[in-house]
Coordinates of C-alpha atoms in Angstrom, one line a residue:
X450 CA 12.4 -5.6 17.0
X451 CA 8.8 -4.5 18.3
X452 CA 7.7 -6.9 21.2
X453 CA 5.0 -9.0 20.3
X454 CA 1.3 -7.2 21.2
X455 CA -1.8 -9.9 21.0
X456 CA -4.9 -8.2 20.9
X457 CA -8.2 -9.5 21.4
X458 CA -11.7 -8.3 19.3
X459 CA -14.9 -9.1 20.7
X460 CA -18.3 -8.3 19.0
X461 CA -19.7 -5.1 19.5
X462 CA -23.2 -2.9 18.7
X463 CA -23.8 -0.9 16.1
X464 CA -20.4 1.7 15.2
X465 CA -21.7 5.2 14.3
X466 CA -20.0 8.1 14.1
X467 CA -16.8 10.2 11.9
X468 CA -13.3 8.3 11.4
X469 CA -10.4 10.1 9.8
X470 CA -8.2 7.9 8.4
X471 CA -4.2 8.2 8.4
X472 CA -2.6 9.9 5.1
X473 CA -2.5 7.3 2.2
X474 CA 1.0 5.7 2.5
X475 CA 1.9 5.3 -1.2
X476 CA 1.3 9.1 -1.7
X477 CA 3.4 10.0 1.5
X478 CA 6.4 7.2 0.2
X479 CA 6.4 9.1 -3.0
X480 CA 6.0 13.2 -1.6
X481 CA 9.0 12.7 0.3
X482 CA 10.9 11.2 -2.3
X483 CA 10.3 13.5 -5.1
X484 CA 10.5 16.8 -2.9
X485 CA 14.3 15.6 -1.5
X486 CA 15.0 15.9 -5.5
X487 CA 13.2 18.7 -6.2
X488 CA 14.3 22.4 -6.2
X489 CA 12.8 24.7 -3.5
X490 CA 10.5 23.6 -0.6
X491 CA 7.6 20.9 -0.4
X492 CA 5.2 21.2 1.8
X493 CA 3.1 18.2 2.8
X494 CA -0.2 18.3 4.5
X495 CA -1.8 14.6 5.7
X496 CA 1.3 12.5 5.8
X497 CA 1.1 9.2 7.3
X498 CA 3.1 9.6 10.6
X499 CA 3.4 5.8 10.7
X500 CA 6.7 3.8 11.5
X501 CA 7.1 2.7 7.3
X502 CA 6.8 6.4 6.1
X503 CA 9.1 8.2 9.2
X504 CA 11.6 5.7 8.0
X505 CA 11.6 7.0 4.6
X506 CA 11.7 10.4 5.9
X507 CA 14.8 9.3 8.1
X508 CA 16.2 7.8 4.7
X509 CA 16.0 10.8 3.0
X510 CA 17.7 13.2 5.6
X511 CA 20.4 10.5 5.4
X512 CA 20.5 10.8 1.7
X513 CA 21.2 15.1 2.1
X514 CA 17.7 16.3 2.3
X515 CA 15.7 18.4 4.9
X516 CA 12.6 17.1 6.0
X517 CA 10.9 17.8 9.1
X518 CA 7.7 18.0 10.7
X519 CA 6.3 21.2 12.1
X520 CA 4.4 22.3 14.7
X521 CA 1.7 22.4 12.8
X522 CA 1.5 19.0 11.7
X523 CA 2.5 20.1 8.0
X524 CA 6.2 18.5 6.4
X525 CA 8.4 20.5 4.6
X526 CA 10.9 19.0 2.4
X527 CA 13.7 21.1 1.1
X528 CA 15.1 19.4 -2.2
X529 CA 18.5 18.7 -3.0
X530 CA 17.4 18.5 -7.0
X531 CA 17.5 15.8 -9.2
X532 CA 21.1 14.4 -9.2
X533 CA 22.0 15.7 -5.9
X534 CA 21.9 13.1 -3.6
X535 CA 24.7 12.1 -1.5
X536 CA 26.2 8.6 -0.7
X537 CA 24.6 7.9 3.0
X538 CA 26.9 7.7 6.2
X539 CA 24.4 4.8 7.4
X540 CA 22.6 1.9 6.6
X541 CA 19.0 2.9 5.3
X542 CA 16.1 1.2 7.4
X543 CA 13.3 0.9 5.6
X544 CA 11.5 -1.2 8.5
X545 CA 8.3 -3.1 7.4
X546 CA 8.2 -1.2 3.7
X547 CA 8.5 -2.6 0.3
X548 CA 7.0 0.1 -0.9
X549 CA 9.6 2.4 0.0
X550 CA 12.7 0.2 -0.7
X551 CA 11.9 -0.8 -3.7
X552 CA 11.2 2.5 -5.1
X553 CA 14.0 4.1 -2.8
X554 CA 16.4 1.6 -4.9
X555 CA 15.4 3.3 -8.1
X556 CA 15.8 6.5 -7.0
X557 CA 19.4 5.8 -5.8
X558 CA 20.5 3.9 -8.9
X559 CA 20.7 6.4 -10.9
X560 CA 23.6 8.5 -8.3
X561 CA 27.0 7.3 -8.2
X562 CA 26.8 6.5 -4.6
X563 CA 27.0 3.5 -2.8
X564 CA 23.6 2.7 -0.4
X565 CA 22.8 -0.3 1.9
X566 CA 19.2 -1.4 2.6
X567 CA 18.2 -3.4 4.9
X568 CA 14.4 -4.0 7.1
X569 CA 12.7 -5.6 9.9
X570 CA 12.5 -9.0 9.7
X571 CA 9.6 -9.3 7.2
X572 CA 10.9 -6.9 5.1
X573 CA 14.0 -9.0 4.6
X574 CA 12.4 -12.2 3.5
X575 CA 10.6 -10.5 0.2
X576 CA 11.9 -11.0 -2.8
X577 CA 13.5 -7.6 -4.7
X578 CA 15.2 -9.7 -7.4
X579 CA 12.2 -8.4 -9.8
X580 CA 13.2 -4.6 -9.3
X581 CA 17.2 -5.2 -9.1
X582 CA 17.1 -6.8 -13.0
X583 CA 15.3 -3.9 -14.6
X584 CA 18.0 -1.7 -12.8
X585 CA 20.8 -3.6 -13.4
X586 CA 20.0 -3.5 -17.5
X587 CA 19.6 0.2 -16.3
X588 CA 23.5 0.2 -15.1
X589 CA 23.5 0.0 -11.4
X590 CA 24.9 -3.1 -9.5
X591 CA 23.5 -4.9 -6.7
X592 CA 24.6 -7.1 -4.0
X593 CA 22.1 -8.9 -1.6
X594 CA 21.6 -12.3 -0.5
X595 CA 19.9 -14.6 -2.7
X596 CA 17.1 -13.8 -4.5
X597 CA 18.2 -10.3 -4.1
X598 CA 17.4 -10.1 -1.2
X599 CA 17.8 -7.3 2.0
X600 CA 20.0 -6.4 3.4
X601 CA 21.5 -5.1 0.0
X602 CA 23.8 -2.5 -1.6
X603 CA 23.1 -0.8 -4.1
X604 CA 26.0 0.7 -6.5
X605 CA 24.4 3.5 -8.3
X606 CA 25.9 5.0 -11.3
X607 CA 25.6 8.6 -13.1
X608 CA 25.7 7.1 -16.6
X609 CA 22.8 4.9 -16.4
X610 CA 21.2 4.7 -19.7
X611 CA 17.3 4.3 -20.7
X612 CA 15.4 1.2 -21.1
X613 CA 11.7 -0.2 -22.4
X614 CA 11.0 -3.0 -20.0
X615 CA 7.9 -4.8 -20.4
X616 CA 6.8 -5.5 -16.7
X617 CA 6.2 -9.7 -16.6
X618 CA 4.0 -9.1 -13.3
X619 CA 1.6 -6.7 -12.3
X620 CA 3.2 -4.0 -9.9
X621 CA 3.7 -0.6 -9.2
X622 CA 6.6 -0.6 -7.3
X623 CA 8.7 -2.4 -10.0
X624 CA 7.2 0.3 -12.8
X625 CA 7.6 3.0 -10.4
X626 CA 11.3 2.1 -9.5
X627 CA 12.5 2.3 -13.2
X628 CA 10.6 5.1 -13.8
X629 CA 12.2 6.8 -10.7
X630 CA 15.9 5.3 -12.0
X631 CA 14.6 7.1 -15.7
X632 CA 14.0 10.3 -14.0
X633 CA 17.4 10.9 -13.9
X634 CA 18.6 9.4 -17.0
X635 CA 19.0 11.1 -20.3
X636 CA 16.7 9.7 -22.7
X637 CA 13.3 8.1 -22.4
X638 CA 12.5 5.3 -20.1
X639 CA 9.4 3.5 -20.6
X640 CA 7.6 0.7 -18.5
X641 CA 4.9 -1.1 -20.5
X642 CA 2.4 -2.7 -18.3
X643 CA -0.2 -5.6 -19.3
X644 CA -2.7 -4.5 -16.9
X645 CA -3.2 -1.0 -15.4
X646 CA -1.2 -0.4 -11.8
X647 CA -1.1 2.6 -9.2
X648 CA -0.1 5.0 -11.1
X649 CA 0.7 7.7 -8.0
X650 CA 3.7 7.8 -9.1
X651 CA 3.2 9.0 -12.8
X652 CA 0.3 12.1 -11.1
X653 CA 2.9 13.2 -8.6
X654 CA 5.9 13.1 -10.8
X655 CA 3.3 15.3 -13.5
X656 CA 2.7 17.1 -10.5
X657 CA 6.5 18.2 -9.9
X658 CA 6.8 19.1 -13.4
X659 CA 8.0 16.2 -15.6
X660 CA 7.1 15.0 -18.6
X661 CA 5.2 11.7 -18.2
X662 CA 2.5 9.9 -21.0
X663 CA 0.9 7.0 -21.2
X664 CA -0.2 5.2 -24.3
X665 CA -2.0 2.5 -25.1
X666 CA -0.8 -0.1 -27.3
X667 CA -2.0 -2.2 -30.1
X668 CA -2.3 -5.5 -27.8
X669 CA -4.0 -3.1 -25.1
X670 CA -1.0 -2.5 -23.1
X671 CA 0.3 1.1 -21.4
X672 CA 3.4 2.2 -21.9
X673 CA 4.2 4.6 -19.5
X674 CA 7.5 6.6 -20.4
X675 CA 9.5 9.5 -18.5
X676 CA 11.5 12.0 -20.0
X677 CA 14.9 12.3 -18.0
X678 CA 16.5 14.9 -16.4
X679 CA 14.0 17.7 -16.1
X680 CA 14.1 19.9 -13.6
X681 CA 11.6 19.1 -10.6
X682 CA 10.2 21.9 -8.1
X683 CA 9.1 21.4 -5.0
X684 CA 5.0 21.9 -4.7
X685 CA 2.4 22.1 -2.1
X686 CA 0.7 18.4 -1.5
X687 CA -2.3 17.4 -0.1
X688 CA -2.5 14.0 1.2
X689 CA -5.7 12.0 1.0
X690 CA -6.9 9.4 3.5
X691 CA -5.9 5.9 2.7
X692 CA -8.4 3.8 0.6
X693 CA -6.1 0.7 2.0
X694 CA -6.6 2.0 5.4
X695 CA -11.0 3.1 5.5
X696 CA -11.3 -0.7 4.2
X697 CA -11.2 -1.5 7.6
X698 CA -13.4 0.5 9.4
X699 CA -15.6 0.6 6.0
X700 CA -15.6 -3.6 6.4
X701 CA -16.3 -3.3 10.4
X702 CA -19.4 -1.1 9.4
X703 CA -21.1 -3.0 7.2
X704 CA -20.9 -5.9 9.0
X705 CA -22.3 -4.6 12.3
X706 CA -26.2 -3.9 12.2
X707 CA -27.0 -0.9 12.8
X708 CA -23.6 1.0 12.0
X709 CA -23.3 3.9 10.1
X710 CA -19.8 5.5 9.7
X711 CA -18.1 8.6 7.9
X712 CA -14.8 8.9 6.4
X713 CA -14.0 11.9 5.0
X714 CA -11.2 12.6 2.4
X715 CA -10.5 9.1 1.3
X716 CA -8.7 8.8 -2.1
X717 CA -10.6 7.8 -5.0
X718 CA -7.9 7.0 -7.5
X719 CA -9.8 4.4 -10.0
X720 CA -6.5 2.5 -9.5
X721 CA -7.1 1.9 -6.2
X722 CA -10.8 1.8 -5.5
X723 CA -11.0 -2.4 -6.8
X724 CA -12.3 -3.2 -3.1
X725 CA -15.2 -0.7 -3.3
X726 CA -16.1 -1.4 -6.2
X727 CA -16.4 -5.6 -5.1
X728 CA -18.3 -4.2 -2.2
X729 CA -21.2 -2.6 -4.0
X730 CA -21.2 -5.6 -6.1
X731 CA -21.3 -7.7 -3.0
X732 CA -24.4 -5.3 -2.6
X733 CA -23.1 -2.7 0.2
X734 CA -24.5 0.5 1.3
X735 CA -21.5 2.8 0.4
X736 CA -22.5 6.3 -0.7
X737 CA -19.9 8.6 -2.0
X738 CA -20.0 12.3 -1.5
X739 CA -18.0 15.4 -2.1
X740 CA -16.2 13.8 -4.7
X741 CA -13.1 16.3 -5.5
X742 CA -9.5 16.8 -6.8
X743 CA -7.0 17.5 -4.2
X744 CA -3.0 17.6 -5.9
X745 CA -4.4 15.8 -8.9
X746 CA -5.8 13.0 -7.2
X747 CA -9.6 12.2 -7.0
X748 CA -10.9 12.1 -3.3
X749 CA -14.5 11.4 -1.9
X750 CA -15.4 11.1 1.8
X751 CA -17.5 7.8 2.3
X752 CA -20.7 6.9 4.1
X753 CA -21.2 3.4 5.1
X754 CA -23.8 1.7 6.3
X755 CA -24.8 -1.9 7.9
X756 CA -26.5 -4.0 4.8
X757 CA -26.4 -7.9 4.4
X758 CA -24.2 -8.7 1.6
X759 CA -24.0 -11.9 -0.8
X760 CA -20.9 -13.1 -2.5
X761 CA -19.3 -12.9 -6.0
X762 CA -16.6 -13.8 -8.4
X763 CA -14.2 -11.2 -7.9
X764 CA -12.4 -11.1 -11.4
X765 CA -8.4 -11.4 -11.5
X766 CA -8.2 -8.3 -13.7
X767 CA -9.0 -6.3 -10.3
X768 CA -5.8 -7.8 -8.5
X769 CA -3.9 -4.6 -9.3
X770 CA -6.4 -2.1 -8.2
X771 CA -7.0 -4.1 -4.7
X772 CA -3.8 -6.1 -4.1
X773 CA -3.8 -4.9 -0.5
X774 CA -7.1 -5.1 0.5
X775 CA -8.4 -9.1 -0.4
X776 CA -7.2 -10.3 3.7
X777 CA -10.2 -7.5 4.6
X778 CA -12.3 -8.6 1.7
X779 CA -12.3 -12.2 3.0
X780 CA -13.1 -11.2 6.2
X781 CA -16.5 -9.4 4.6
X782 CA -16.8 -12.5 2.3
X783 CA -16.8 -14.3 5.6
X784 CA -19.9 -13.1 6.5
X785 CA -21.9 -12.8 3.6
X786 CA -24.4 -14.7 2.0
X787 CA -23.1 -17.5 -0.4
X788 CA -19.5 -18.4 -1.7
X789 CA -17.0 -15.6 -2.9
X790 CA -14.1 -16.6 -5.0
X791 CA -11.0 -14.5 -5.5
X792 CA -9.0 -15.0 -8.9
X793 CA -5.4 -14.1 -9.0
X794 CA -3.8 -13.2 -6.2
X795 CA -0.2 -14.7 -6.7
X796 CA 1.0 -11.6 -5.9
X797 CA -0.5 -11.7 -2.2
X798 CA 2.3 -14.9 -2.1
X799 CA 4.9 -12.3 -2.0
X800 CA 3.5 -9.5 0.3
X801 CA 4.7 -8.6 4.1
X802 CA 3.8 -12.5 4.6
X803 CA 2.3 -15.2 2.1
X804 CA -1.1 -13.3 2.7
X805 CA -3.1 -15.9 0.7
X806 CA -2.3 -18.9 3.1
X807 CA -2.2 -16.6 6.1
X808 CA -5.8 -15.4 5.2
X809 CA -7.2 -19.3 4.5
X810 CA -5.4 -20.4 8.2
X811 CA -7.1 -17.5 9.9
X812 CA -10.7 -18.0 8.3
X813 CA -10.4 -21.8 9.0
X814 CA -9.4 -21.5 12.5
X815 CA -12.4 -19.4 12.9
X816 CA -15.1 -21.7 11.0
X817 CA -15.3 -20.4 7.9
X818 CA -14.6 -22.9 5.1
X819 CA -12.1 -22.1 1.9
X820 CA -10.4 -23.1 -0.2
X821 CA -6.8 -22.1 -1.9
X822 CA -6.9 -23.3 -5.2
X823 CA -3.6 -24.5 -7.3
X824 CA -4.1 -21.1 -9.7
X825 CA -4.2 -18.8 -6.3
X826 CA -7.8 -18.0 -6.0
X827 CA -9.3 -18.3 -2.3
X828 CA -12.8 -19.4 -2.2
X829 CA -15.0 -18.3 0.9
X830 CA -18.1 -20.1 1.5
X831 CA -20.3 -17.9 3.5
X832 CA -23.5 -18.6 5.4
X833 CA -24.7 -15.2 5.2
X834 CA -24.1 -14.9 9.1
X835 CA -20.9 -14.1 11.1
X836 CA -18.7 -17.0 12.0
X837 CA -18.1 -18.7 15.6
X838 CA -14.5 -16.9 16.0
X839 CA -13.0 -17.9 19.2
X840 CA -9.4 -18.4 18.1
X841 CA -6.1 -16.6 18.0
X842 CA -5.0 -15.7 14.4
X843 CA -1.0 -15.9 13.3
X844 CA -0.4 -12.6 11.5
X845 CA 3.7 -13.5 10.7
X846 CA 4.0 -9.4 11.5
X847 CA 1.2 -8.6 8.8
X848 CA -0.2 -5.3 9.9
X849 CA -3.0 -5.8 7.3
X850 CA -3.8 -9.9 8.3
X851 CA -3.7 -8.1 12.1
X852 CA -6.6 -5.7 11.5
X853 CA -8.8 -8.0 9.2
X854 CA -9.3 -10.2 11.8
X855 CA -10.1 -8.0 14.5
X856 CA -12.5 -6.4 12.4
X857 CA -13.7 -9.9 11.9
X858 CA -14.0 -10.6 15.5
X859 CA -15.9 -7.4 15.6
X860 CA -18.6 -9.8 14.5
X861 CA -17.7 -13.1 15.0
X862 CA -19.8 -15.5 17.8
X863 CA -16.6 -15.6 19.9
X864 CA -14.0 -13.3 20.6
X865 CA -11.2 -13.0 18.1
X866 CA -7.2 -12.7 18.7
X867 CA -4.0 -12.0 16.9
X868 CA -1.0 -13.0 17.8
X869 CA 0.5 -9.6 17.7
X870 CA -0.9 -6.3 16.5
X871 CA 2.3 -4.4 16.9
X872 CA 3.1 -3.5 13.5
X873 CA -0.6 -2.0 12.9
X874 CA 1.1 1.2 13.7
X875 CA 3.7 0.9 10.2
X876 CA 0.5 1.8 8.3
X877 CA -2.7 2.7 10.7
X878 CA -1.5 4.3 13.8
X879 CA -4.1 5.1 16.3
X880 CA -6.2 2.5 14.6
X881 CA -7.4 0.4 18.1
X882 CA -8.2 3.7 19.6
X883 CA -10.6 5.2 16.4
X884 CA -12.3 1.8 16.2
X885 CA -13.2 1.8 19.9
X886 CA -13.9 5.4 19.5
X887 CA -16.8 4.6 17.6
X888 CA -17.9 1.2 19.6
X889 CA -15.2 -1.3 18.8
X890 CA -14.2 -3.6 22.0
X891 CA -10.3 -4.0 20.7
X892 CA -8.0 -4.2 24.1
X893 CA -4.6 -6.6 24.8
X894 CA -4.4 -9.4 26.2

């Protein structure tokens, strides 16, 4: 258990200057997991070195594959191939991750070995009953505690057969975990998804040298199907910077007058860009430049300046394409002119913490008004100026409800403080001492 860290933002001038943001941790989850089943070496340039994605590199040592950091900075993987990996002699910690244990799980059900997951204490409050069913029709067992629940094992099995599951929620982990289970079932496994999610999953495993489509339906669906059992080999792997990630700084700059920041290399998957795209709505001054292909994913570095912003009816249809990012939207929406309402966000309900009411407690205690409403929307009334601040934020181990509000309280009247900030370092290490780098005033308390 990390000991508690408060940390305390206070408003600063204008932020200028170049920030590189941490490997995007969806695409490191998934490299290391797809080059421990490939044949021959992966090498990995930009993984995120933070806690979440070293624990899924630990995992996969445990589960027979080679992956270690050079002294170069670059991670090579060397791949057991598909099939080949062996029952664990430990428990598998997959610390403050969903991402990773719920797509871990499918990767493992479809091995006759036996697996135990468990996480920090966050992790092992959310719900993984939505990824054990699919699985389970699939042919592996589970046992957890209720509502499927960590710490769990997991019974895989080598005769798990293929399935068309038509997802009854919007998510990427549970579409990439069957997908991962199909990868290593005979047959065709298809995930058919309502509205479009991350599909990293789908470009990587393409990337590796499977056979993925994705079609649209007659009722506008996409059914996204794996054929199972090819042969994977291990590739070279760029990692871009984290969209999830340059939110933050991104946010901090345009609400600052006078800032202007760069960050280069940030990942411009259309399936990920929802936030920047509400931005520029919101009426922000985000230019995009460089725009390029790095390992099959689209990547732009990003120049951000101050601008005043007004708010806007962010659609629910953009949920999947900004899931994480609505606690640092609400934060921008904070301090913008007029009232910003957020449709559909039941899923934040069921993230590292109920994001939605952890976000409406934090604004309130700093004077913004909002409301939650019964079909989880959050409404922000802005005043088109920063709010007073001046109180200490509960972020229930929430690394992303720990840097909204100090990025909020880079603006605020009165300092701003979270409870603890500890777990910043599961997805953004090193992110206190880049935002002060460019003029942030983040220090303990």
């Amino acid at each position: 258990m990390l000991q508690a860290k408060p940390l305390r933002s206070s408003s600063t001038g204008a932020l200028a200057g170049t920030i590189r943001v941490p490997g995007d941790k969806s695409i490191s989850h998934r490299s290391l997991m797809l080059g421990a089943v490939a044949v021959g070496e992966t090498v990995i340039h930009g993984l995120l070195e933070g806690e979440d994605v070293l624990n899924t590199a630990a995992a996969m040592r445990l589960l027979g594959a080679q992956a270690e950091r050079g002294g170069d900075g670059v991670w090579r993987v060397r791949g057991v191939g598909l099939g080949g990996l062996g029952e664990p002699a430990q428990v598998l910690d997959m610390g403050n991750s969903g991402t990773a244990a719920r797509l871990l799980m499918g990767l493992v059900a479809s091995h006759p070995i036996t697996c135990v997951f468990t996480g920090d204490a966050s992790l092992n409050k959310r719900p993984m009953a939505r990824v054990t069913g699919p699985l389970e029709q699939m042919g592996a067992r589970f046992v957890g505690r209720s509502g499927g629940r960590l710490p769990l094992t997991v019974v895989g099995s080598d005769r798990t057969v293929p399935i068309t599951y038509r997802l009854p929620v919007a998510s990427a982990q549970v579409k990439s975990a069957i997908i991962l289970c199909g990868l290593n079932t005979a047959g065709t496994t298809t995930v058919i998804e309502a509205e479009p999610t991350r599909d990293h999953t789908e470009l990587m495993l393409r990337h590796f040298g499977a056979t993925v489509t994705t079609e649209r339906m007659e009722d506008g669906a996409l059914a996204v199907s794996v054929v199972g059992q090819p042969e994977l080999t291990g590739r070279a792997i760029v990692v871009p910077a984290d969209p999830s990630s340059a939110a933050f700084p991104a946010v901090a700059a345009l609400l600052r007058p006078g800032s202007e920041l760069l960050l280069p290399g940030v990942g411009m998957n259309p399936r990920r860009t929802g936030l920047y795209d509400t931005l520029v709505e919101m009426g922000a001054d985000i230019a995009f430049e460089n725009r390029r292909d790095e390992a099959g994913e689209p990547v732009a570095d990003l120049r951000v300046k101050h601008g005043p912003l007004k708010g806007i009816v962010v659609p629910a249809d953009r949920a999947p394409s900004m899931i994480d990012e609505y606690p640092i939207l609400a934060a921008a929406a904070a301090c913008a002119e007029g009232t910003t309402v957020m449709l559909g966000l039941k899923e934040l309900r069921v993230k590292e913490s109920d994001r939605l009411a952890m976000v409406a407690d934090g604004l309130t205690k700093c004077g913004v008004k909002v409301e939650v409403g019964a079909d989880d929307s959050l409404t922000v009334y802005g005043t088109g100026k920063p709010p007073q601040g001046g109180a200490t934020v509960a972020t229930a181990m929430d690394h992303r409800i720990a840097m909204s509000f100090l990025v909020l309280g880079m603006a605020t009247a009165e300092p701003v403080q979270v409870d603890d900030g500890a777990f910043i370092d599961t997805s953004f290490p090193g992110f206190v001492a880049l935002m002060n780098g460019v003029g942030a005033k983040i220090a303990g308390v």
